[in-house]
Amino acid sequence: MGRTKKNKPRHKLRGLHHTSQRRSARTRAEQIAWTPLKQACGCVVDWGWSSQSADPMTFTDWYTSRLTVPCPWHTTPVTGASGPDLPDELVIQPRGTSVLLHVRKAAADRHELGAELASRLAHVLETADRGDTALLDDAPAGFRSWLIANTPDPAQAWLDHELTEIILNQGRSALPRELLEHLPEQLLTPSPSRPQPESAACNICSFSAAIGGILCACGHDWTCHPGDVRHGEPCSHCPCTDMQHA
């Protein structure tokens, strides 16, 4: 007669369940891309998004709209709990959308970056309000020439690029501004053999590819993967979940 396998004690099953829950929570946390922002009330908060419940464009639009309003903990509640009663981390569904975004009180070491990104974002939005000419005048000369030669709407392409670097890439630049000021002449002429990225926000990847920059297998520059290298680096603009050197 065969031997039967004894069931695990209940307390061990509970322990395995709790361990699994903690591991799942860590996995979810690692998949959220956080960007700090100093808001109108003076607080610096981390806004975050995950490709499982949001998309880069919606996050960019939402983050931009937060610049001139108080943080959730200083917002007058219409219904529900008031600011002091809210937990330090929240999940928010912007009105009229099906996406979920994350927000948490930023750690002290994120405050300087949050203030810097707020200042850069305010400058870009103020420049955009003055029209396409002002936007293009703000772009590095070499990059401006390339955008005019290679994109149907160069002012919008520059705006998308700036918002991408500030919001999705947390202020990091793919290429130094000095290089964008003085692009090699061969880059300024459109070439049918040089494939262009689908996203106008990623025109910078064309430069990186042309000069031998660090690209992911998905075709985007390394700065489009702003995640923690130990926990995977999801791309800001495509479904690629981790940075893989091409």
PDB file of C-alpha atoms in Angstrom:
ATOM      1  CA  MET A   1       0.000   0.000   0.000  1.00  0.00           C
ATOM      2  CA  GLY A   2       1.412   3.348  -1.038  1.00  0.00           C
ATOM      3  CA  ARG A   3       2.428   6.029   1.410  1.00  0.00           C
ATOM      4  CA  THR A   4       0.224   9.112   1.606  1.00  0.00           C
ATOM      5  CA  LYS A   5       1.644  12.645   1.755  1.00  0.00           C
ATOM      6  CA  LYS A   6       0.701  14.457   4.917  1.00  0.00           C
ATOM      7  CA  ASN A   7      -0.841  17.916   4.622  1.00  0.00           C
ATOM      8  CA  LYS A   8       1.277  20.814   5.816  1.00  0.00           C
ATOM      9  CA  PRO A   9       0.284  22.244   9.197  1.00  0.00           C
ATOM     10  CA  ARG A  10      -2.019  25.259   8.987  1.00  0.00           C
ATOM     11  CA  HIS A  11       0.497  27.603  10.575  1.00  0.00           C
ATOM     12  CA  LYS A  12       3.043  26.738   7.855  1.00  0.00           C
ATOM     13  CA  LEU A  13       0.474  27.359   5.140  1.00  0.00           C
ATOM     14  CA  ARG A  14      -0.310  30.745   6.677  1.00  0.00           C
ATOM     15  CA  GLY A  15       3.402  31.529   6.740  1.00  0.00           C
ATOM     16  CA  LEU A  16       3.780  30.642   3.066  1.00  0.00           C
ATOM     17  CA  HIS A  17       0.738  32.788   2.222  1.00  0.00           C
ATOM     18  CA  HIS A  18       2.115  35.806   4.074  1.00  0.00           C
ATOM     19  CA  THR A  19       5.520  35.368   2.432  1.00  0.00           C
ATOM     20  CA  SER A  20       3.862  35.221  -0.987  1.00  0.00           C
ATOM     21  CA  GLN A  21       1.874  38.375  -0.225  1.00  0.00           C
ATOM     22  CA  ARG A  22       5.018  40.240   0.838  1.00  0.00           C
ATOM     23  CA  ARG A  23       6.843  39.104  -2.302  1.00  0.00           C
ATOM     24  CA  SER A  24       3.923  40.226  -4.488  1.00  0.00           C
ATOM     25  CA  ALA A  25       3.839  43.607  -2.749  1.00  0.00           C
ATOM     26  CA  ARG A  26       7.580  44.052  -3.362  1.00  0.00           C
ATOM     27  CA  THR A  27       7.156  43.097  -7.005  1.00  0.00           C
ATOM     28  CA  ARG A  28       4.346  45.631  -7.439  1.00  0.00           C
ATOM     29  CA  ALA A  29       6.427  48.330  -5.747  1.00  0.00           C
ATOM     30  CA  GLU A  30       9.402  47.620  -8.013  1.00  0.00           C
ATOM     31  CA  GLN A  31       7.243  48.067 -11.120  1.00  0.00           C
ATOM     32  CA  ILE A  32       6.140  51.609 -10.200  1.00  0.00           C
ATOM     33  CA  ALA A  33       8.181  54.438 -11.762  1.00  0.00           C
ATOM     34  CA  TRP A  34       8.258  57.386  -9.338  1.00  0.00           C
ATOM     35  CA  THR A  35       8.931  61.064 -10.190  1.00  0.00           C
ATOM     36  CA  PRO A  36       9.040  63.723  -7.440  1.00  0.00           C
ATOM     37  CA  LEU A  37       7.346  67.114  -7.788  1.00  0.00           C
ATOM     38  CA  LYS A  38       7.188  70.204  -5.597  1.00  0.00           C
ATOM     39  CA  GLN A  39       3.545  71.300  -5.685  1.00  0.00           C
ATOM     40  CA  ALA A  40       1.806  74.609  -5.045  1.00  0.00           C
ATOM     41  CA  CYS A  41       1.479  73.980  -1.295  1.00  0.00           C
ATOM     42  CA  GLY A  42       5.258  73.591  -0.982  1.00  0.00           C
ATOM     43  CA  CYS A  43       5.161  69.828  -0.390  1.00  0.00           C
ATOM     44  CA  VAL A  44       7.281  67.469  -2.456  1.00  0.00           C
ATOM     45  CA  VAL A  45       5.473  64.265  -3.372  1.00  0.00           C
ATOM     46  CA  ASP A  46       6.370  61.270  -5.530  1.00  0.00           C
ATOM     47  CA  TRP A  47       3.931  60.591  -8.348  1.00  0.00           C
ATOM     48  CA  GLY A  48       4.139  57.114  -9.831  1.00  0.00           C
ATOM     49  CA  TRP A  49       2.753  54.957 -12.603  1.00  0.00           C
ATOM     50  CA  SER A  50       2.909  51.311 -13.597  1.00  0.00           C
ATOM     51  CA  SER A  51       2.505  49.933 -17.105  1.00  0.00           C
ATOM     52  CA  GLN A  52      -0.005  47.460 -15.648  1.00  0.00           C
ATOM     53  CA  SER A  53      -2.517  50.178 -14.782  1.00  0.00           C
ATOM     54  CA  ALA A  54      -1.548  53.354 -16.699  1.00  0.00           C
ATOM     55  CA  ASP A  55       0.257  54.670 -19.746  1.00  0.00           C
ATOM     56  CA  PRO A  56       3.069  57.244 -20.130  1.00  0.00           C
ATOM     57  CA  MET A  57       0.914  59.870 -21.853  1.00  0.00           C
ATOM     58  CA  THR A  58      -1.767  59.874 -19.160  1.00  0.00           C
ATOM     59  CA  PHE A  59       0.883  60.043 -16.439  1.00  0.00           C
ATOM     60  CA  THR A  60       2.640  62.934 -18.200  1.00  0.00           C
ATOM     61  CA  ASP A  61      -0.630  64.872 -18.525  1.00  0.00           C
ATOM     62  CA  TRP A  62      -1.540  64.244 -14.894  1.00  0.00           C
ATOM     63  CA  TYR A  63       1.907  65.146 -13.536  1.00  0.00           C
ATOM     64  CA  THR A  64       1.893  68.379 -15.540  1.00  0.00           C
ATOM     65  CA  SER A  65      -1.506  69.334 -14.114  1.00  0.00           C
ATOM     66  CA  ARG A  66      -0.231  68.892 -10.532  1.00  0.00           C
ATOM     67  CA  LEU A  67       2.297  71.726 -10.757  1.00  0.00           C
ATOM     68  CA  THR A  68      -0.152  74.495  -9.824  1.00  0.00           C
ATOM     69  CA  VAL A  69      -2.339  72.655  -7.287  1.00  0.00           C
ATOM     70  CA  PRO A  70      -1.781  71.495  -3.692  1.00  0.00           C
ATOM     71  CA  CYS A  71      -0.745  67.934  -2.906  1.00  0.00           C
ATOM     72  CA  PRO A  72      -3.444  65.396  -1.900  1.00  0.00           C
ATOM     73  CA  TRP A  73      -2.683  65.990   1.787  1.00  0.00           C
ATOM     74  CA  HIS A  74      -3.435  69.714   1.463  1.00  0.00           C
ATOM     75  CA  THR A  75      -6.399  69.467  -0.896  1.00  0.00           C
ATOM     76  CA  THR A  76      -9.797  70.452   0.501  1.00  0.00           C
ATOM     77  CA  PRO A  77     -11.803  67.199   0.432  1.00  0.00           C
ATOM     78  CA  VAL A  78     -15.121  67.125  -1.382  1.00  0.00           C
ATOM     79  CA  THR A  79     -16.069  63.859   0.254  1.00  0.00           C
ATOM     80  CA  GLY A  80     -14.287  61.282   2.344  1.00  0.00           C
ATOM     81  CA  ALA A  81     -11.262  61.714   4.581  1.00  0.00           C
ATOM     82  CA  SER A  82      -9.402  64.985   4.955  1.00  0.00           C
ATOM     83  CA  GLY A  83      -5.664  65.377   4.362  1.00  0.00           C
ATOM     84  CA  PRO A  84      -4.404  64.611   7.880  1.00  0.00           C
ATOM     85  CA  ASP A  85      -6.419  61.380   7.911  1.00  0.00           C
ATOM     86  CA  LEU A  86      -4.992  60.059   4.640  1.00  0.00           C
ATOM     87  CA  PRO A  87      -2.214  57.434   4.597  1.00  0.00           C
ATOM     88  CA  ASP A  88       1.249  58.399   3.346  1.00  0.00           C
ATOM     89  CA  GLU A  89       0.749  56.491   0.075  1.00  0.00           C
ATOM     90  CA  LEU A  90      -2.377  56.554  -2.107  1.00  0.00           C
ATOM     91  CA  VAL A  91      -3.743  55.160  -5.352  1.00  0.00           C
ATOM     92  CA  ILE A  92      -5.662  57.711  -7.442  1.00  0.00           C
ATOM     93  CA  GLN A  93      -7.905  57.315 -10.480  1.00  0.00           C
ATOM     94  CA  PRO A  94      -7.993  60.572 -12.494  1.00  0.00           C
ATOM     95  CA  ARG A  95     -11.545  61.594 -13.330  1.00  0.00           C
ATOM     96  CA  GLY A  96     -12.763  60.356 -16.690  1.00  0.00           C
ATOM     97  CA  THR A  97     -10.038  57.713 -17.078  1.00  0.00           C
ATOM     98  CA  SER A  98      -9.648  54.026 -16.319  1.00  0.00           C
ATOM     99  CA  VAL A  99      -6.010  54.308 -15.212  1.00  0.00           C
ATOM    100  CA  LEU A 100      -4.617  54.132 -11.692  1.00  0.00           C
ATOM    101  CA  LEU A 101      -1.768  56.378 -10.530  1.00  0.00           C
ATOM    102  CA  HIS A 102       0.233  56.332  -7.317  1.00  0.00           C
ATOM    103  CA  VAL A 103       1.322  59.102  -4.975  1.00  0.00           C
ATOM    104  CA  ARG A 104       3.327  59.130  -1.759  1.00  0.00           C
ATOM    105  CA  LYS A 105       4.984  61.650   0.497  1.00  0.00           C
ATOM    106  CA  ALA A 106       8.528  62.032  -0.822  1.00  0.00           C
ATOM    107  CA  ALA A 107      11.546  61.171   1.306  1.00  0.00           C
ATOM    108  CA  ALA A 108      13.822  64.058   2.273  1.00  0.00           C
ATOM    109  CA  ASP A 109      16.486  63.038  -0.236  1.00  0.00           C
ATOM    110  CA  ARG A 110      13.945  63.510  -3.053  1.00  0.00           C
ATOM    111  CA  HIS A 111      13.022  67.099  -2.164  1.00  0.00           C
ATOM    112  CA  GLU A 112      15.841  68.781  -4.101  1.00  0.00           C
ATOM    113  CA  LEU A 113      15.054  66.834  -7.263  1.00  0.00           C
ATOM    114  CA  GLY A 114      11.322  67.542  -6.854  1.00  0.00           C
ATOM    115  CA  ALA A 115      12.001  71.277  -6.678  1.00  0.00           C
ATOM    116  CA  GLU A 116      14.342  71.131  -9.688  1.00  0.00           C
ATOM    117  CA  LEU A 117      11.810  69.260 -11.824  1.00  0.00           C
ATOM    118  CA  ALA A 118       9.056  71.687 -10.827  1.00  0.00           C
ATOM    119  CA  SER A 119      11.236  74.613 -11.905  1.00  0.00           C
ATOM    120  CA  ARG A 120      12.105  72.995 -15.235  1.00  0.00           C
ATOM    121  CA  LEU A 121       8.488  72.051 -15.885  1.00  0.00           C
ATOM    122  CA  ALA A 122       7.271  75.587 -15.106  1.00  0.00           C
ATOM    123  CA  HIS A 123       9.828  77.009 -17.556  1.00  0.00           C
ATOM    124  CA  VAL A 124       8.805  74.612 -20.349  1.00  0.00           C
ATOM    125  CA  LEU A 125       5.087  75.281 -19.883  1.00  0.00           C
ATOM    126  CA  GLU A 126       5.612  79.042 -19.752  1.00  0.00           C
ATOM    127  CA  THR A 127       7.668  78.863 -22.949  1.00  0.00           C
ATOM    128  CA  ALA A 128       5.003  76.734 -24.661  1.00  0.00           C
ATOM    129  CA  ASP A 129       2.385  79.362 -23.775  1.00  0.00           C
ATOM    130  CA  ARG A 130       4.372  81.877 -25.853  1.00  0.00           C
ATOM    131  CA  GLY A 131       4.011  79.796 -29.000  1.00  0.00           C
ATOM    132  CA  ASP A 132       5.966  77.545 -31.349  1.00  0.00           C
ATOM    133  CA  THR A 133       8.649  80.124 -32.138  1.00  0.00           C
ATOM    134  CA  ALA A 134       9.505  80.553 -28.462  1.00  0.00           C
ATOM    135  CA  LEU A 135       9.599  76.766 -27.989  1.00  0.00           C
ATOM    136  CA  LEU A 136      12.021  76.241 -30.862  1.00  0.00           C
ATOM    137  CA  ASP A 137      14.167  79.189 -29.781  1.00  0.00           C
ATOM    138  CA  ASP A 138      14.606  77.362 -26.463  1.00  0.00           C
ATOM    139  CA  ALA A 139      15.951  74.205 -28.139  1.00  0.00           C
ATOM    140  CA  PRO A 140      19.699  73.653 -28.724  1.00  0.00           C
ATOM    141  CA  ALA A 141      20.623  74.914 -32.207  1.00  0.00           C
ATOM    142  CA  GLY A 142      21.733  71.588 -33.643  1.00  0.00           C
ATOM    143  CA  PHE A 143      18.745  69.699 -32.302  1.00  0.00           C
ATOM    144  CA  ARG A 144      16.401  72.464 -33.547  1.00  0.00           C
ATOM    145  CA  SER A 145      17.806  72.117 -37.071  1.00  0.00           C
ATOM    146  CA  TRP A 146      17.398  68.352 -36.929  1.00  0.00           C
ATOM    147  CA  LEU A 147      13.798  68.611 -35.700  1.00  0.00           C
ATOM    148  CA  ILE A 148      12.900  71.052 -38.478  1.00  0.00           C
ATOM    149  CA  ALA A 149      14.415  68.720 -41.081  1.00  0.00           C
ATOM    150  CA  ASN A 150      13.060  65.439 -39.718  1.00  0.00           C
ATOM    151  CA  THR A 151       9.728  65.996 -37.960  1.00  0.00           C
ATOM    152  CA  PRO A 152       6.348  67.290 -39.202  1.00  0.00           C
ATOM    153  CA  ASP A 153       5.828  69.418 -36.069  1.00  0.00           C
ATOM    154  CA  PRO A 154       9.252  70.384 -34.651  1.00  0.00           C
ATOM    155  CA  ALA A 155       7.876  72.586 -31.852  1.00  0.00           C
ATOM    156  CA  GLN A 156       5.637  69.777 -30.558  1.00  0.00           C
ATOM    157  CA  ALA A 157       8.488  67.280 -30.916  1.00  0.00           C
ATOM    158  CA  TRP A 158      10.733  69.504 -28.770  1.00  0.00           C
ATOM    159  CA  LEU A 159       7.979  69.940 -26.179  1.00  0.00           C
ATOM    160  CA  ASP A 160       7.392  66.175 -26.062  1.00  0.00           C
ATOM    161  CA  HIS A 161      11.113  65.590 -25.681  1.00  0.00           C
ATOM    162  CA  GLU A 162      11.397  68.046 -22.781  1.00  0.00           C
ATOM    163  CA  LEU A 163       8.358  66.608 -20.968  1.00  0.00           C
ATOM    164  CA  THR A 164       9.760  63.114 -21.442  1.00  0.00           C
ATOM    165  CA  GLU A 165      13.097  64.010 -19.891  1.00  0.00           C
ATOM    166  CA  ILE A 166      11.561  65.929 -16.992  1.00  0.00           C
ATOM    167  CA  ILE A 167       8.690  63.596 -16.120  1.00  0.00           C
ATOM    168  CA  LEU A 168       9.293  60.096 -17.446  1.00  0.00           C
ATOM    169  CA  ASN A 169      13.089  60.135 -17.153  1.00  0.00           C
ATOM    170  CA  GLN A 170      13.130  62.059 -13.857  1.00  0.00           C
ATOM    171  CA  GLY A 171      15.258  64.897 -15.221  1.00  0.00           C
ATOM    172  CA  ARG A 172      17.933  62.763 -16.856  1.00  0.00           C
ATOM    173  CA  SER A 173      19.184  63.720 -20.326  1.00  0.00           C
ATOM    174  CA  ALA A 174      20.069  61.191 -22.983  1.00  0.00           C
ATOM    175  CA  LEU A 175      22.729  63.454 -24.508  1.00  0.00           C
ATOM    176  CA  PRO A 176      24.524  66.568 -23.197  1.00  0.00           C
ATOM    177  CA  ARG A 177      23.091  69.901 -24.332  1.00  0.00           C
ATOM    178  CA  GLU A 178      26.539  70.845 -25.651  1.00  0.00           C
ATOM    179  CA  LEU A 179      26.360  67.964 -28.130  1.00  0.00           C
ATOM    180  CA  LEU A 180      22.850  68.941 -29.208  1.00  0.00           C
ATOM    181  CA  GLU A 181      24.059  72.476 -29.865  1.00  0.00           C
ATOM    182  CA  HIS A 182      26.655  71.268 -32.382  1.00  0.00           C
ATOM    183  CA  LEU A 183      25.392  68.141 -34.099  1.00  0.00           C
ATOM    184  CA  PRO A 184      27.584  66.605 -36.806  1.00  0.00           C
ATOM    185  CA  GLU A 185      26.522  67.808 -40.253  1.00  0.00           C
ATOM    186  CA  GLN A 186      25.544  64.312 -41.428  1.00  0.00           C
ATOM    187  CA  LEU A 187      22.859  64.118 -38.746  1.00  0.00           C
ATOM    188  CA  LEU A 188      21.084  67.234 -39.985  1.00  0.00           C
ATOM    189  CA  THR A 189      20.101  65.711 -43.327  1.00  0.00           C
ATOM    190  CA  PRO A 190      17.122  63.316 -43.438  1.00  0.00           C
ATOM    191  CA  SER A 191      18.124  59.796 -44.455  1.00  0.00           C
ATOM    192  CA  PRO A 192      15.578  57.193 -45.621  1.00  0.00           C
ATOM    193  CA  SER A 193      17.938  54.466 -44.430  1.00  0.00           C
ATOM    194  CA  ARG A 194      17.899  55.763 -40.850  1.00  0.00           C
ATOM    195  CA  PRO A 195      14.748  54.461 -39.104  1.00  0.00           C
ATOM    196  CA  GLN A 196      12.931  56.970 -36.920  1.00  0.00           C
ATOM    197  CA  PRO A 197      11.275  56.111 -33.582  1.00  0.00           C
ATOM    198  CA  GLU A 198       7.496  56.088 -33.542  1.00  0.00           C
ATOM    199  CA  SER A 199       7.289  58.501 -30.617  1.00  0.00           C
ATOM    200  CA  ALA A 200       8.200  62.147 -31.204  1.00  0.00           C
ATOM    201  CA  ALA A 201       9.314  62.207 -27.573  1.00  0.00           C
ATOM    202  CA  CYS A 202      12.068  59.760 -28.507  1.00  0.00           C
ATOM    203  CA  ASN A 203      13.653  61.639 -31.406  1.00  0.00           C
ATOM    204  CA  ILE A 204      16.706  61.831 -29.167  1.00  0.00           C
ATOM    205  CA  CYS A 205      17.135  58.079 -29.695  1.00  0.00           C
ATOM    206  CA  SER A 206      17.974  58.736 -33.337  1.00  0.00           C
ATOM    207  CA  PHE A 207      20.977  60.788 -32.272  1.00  0.00           C
ATOM    208  CA  SER A 208      22.055  58.151 -29.790  1.00  0.00           C
ATOM    209  CA  ALA A 209      21.887  55.444 -32.439  1.00  0.00           C
ATOM    210  CA  ALA A 210      23.827  57.575 -34.926  1.00  0.00           C
ATOM    211  CA  ILE A 211      26.721  58.274 -32.565  1.00  0.00           C
ATOM    212  CA  GLY A 212      26.909  54.800 -31.013  1.00  0.00           C
ATOM    213  CA  GLY A 213      25.048  55.568 -27.787  1.00  0.00           C
ATOM    214  CA  ILE A 214      23.730  53.004 -25.325  1.00  0.00           C
ATOM    215  CA  LEU A 215      20.535  51.548 -26.756  1.00  0.00           C
ATOM    216  CA  CYS A 216      18.124  48.930 -25.479  1.00  0.00           C
ATOM    217  CA  ALA A 217      17.049  46.019 -27.665  1.00  0.00           C
ATOM    218  CA  CYS A 218      13.704  47.867 -28.000  1.00  0.00           C
ATOM    219  CA  GLY A 219      15.520  50.681 -29.849  1.00  0.00           C
ATOM    220  CA  HIS A 220      15.229  53.387 -27.197  1.00  0.00           C
ATOM    221  CA  ASP A 221      18.100  55.164 -25.485  1.00  0.00           C
ATOM    222  CA  TRP A 222      19.174  54.017 -22.020  1.00  0.00           C
ATOM    223  CA  THR A 223      17.629  57.092 -20.380  1.00  0.00           C
ATOM    224  CA  CYS A 224      14.210  55.869 -21.510  1.00  0.00           C
ATOM    225  CA  HIS A 225      14.697  53.068 -18.949  1.00  0.00           C
ATOM    226  CA  PRO A 226      14.858  55.074 -15.698  1.00  0.00           C
ATOM    227  CA  GLY A 227      14.071  52.153 -13.375  1.00  0.00           C
ATOM    228  CA  ASP A 228      16.364  50.636 -10.767  1.00  0.00           C
ATOM    229  CA  VAL A 229      18.872  48.359 -12.503  1.00  0.00           C
ATOM    230  CA  ARG A 230      18.514  45.783  -9.726  1.00  0.00           C
ATOM    231  CA  HIS A 231      14.785  45.445 -10.226  1.00  0.00           C
ATOM    232  CA  GLY A 232      14.332  45.800 -13.973  1.00  0.00           C
ATOM    233  CA  GLU A 233      14.138  48.978 -16.003  1.00  0.00           C
ATOM    234  CA  PRO A 234      10.791  49.400 -17.845  1.00  0.00           C
ATOM    235  CA  CYS A 235      10.896  51.633 -20.923  1.00  0.00           C
ATOM    236  CA  SER A 236       9.067  54.953 -20.712  1.00  0.00           C
ATOM    237  CA  HIS A 237       7.561  54.658 -24.184  1.00  0.00           C
ATOM    238  CA  CYS A 238       7.004  51.004 -25.104  1.00  0.00           C
ATOM    239  CA  PRO A 239       6.077  47.671 -23.448  1.00  0.00           C
ATOM    240  CA  CYS A 240       9.757  46.701 -22.955  1.00  0.00           C
ATOM    241  CA  THR A 241      10.029  45.718 -19.281  1.00  0.00           C
ATOM    242  CA  ASP A 242      13.785  45.681 -18.846  1.00  0.00           C
ATOM    243  CA  MET A 243      16.903  47.324 -20.280  1.00  0.00           C
ATOM    244  CA  GLN A 244      18.635  44.899 -22.636  1.00  0.00           C
ATOM    245  CA  HIS A 245      21.722  46.208 -24.415  1.00  0.00           C
ATOM    246  CA  ALA A 246      21.328  45.942 -28.179  1.00  0.00           C
TER     247      ALA A 246
END
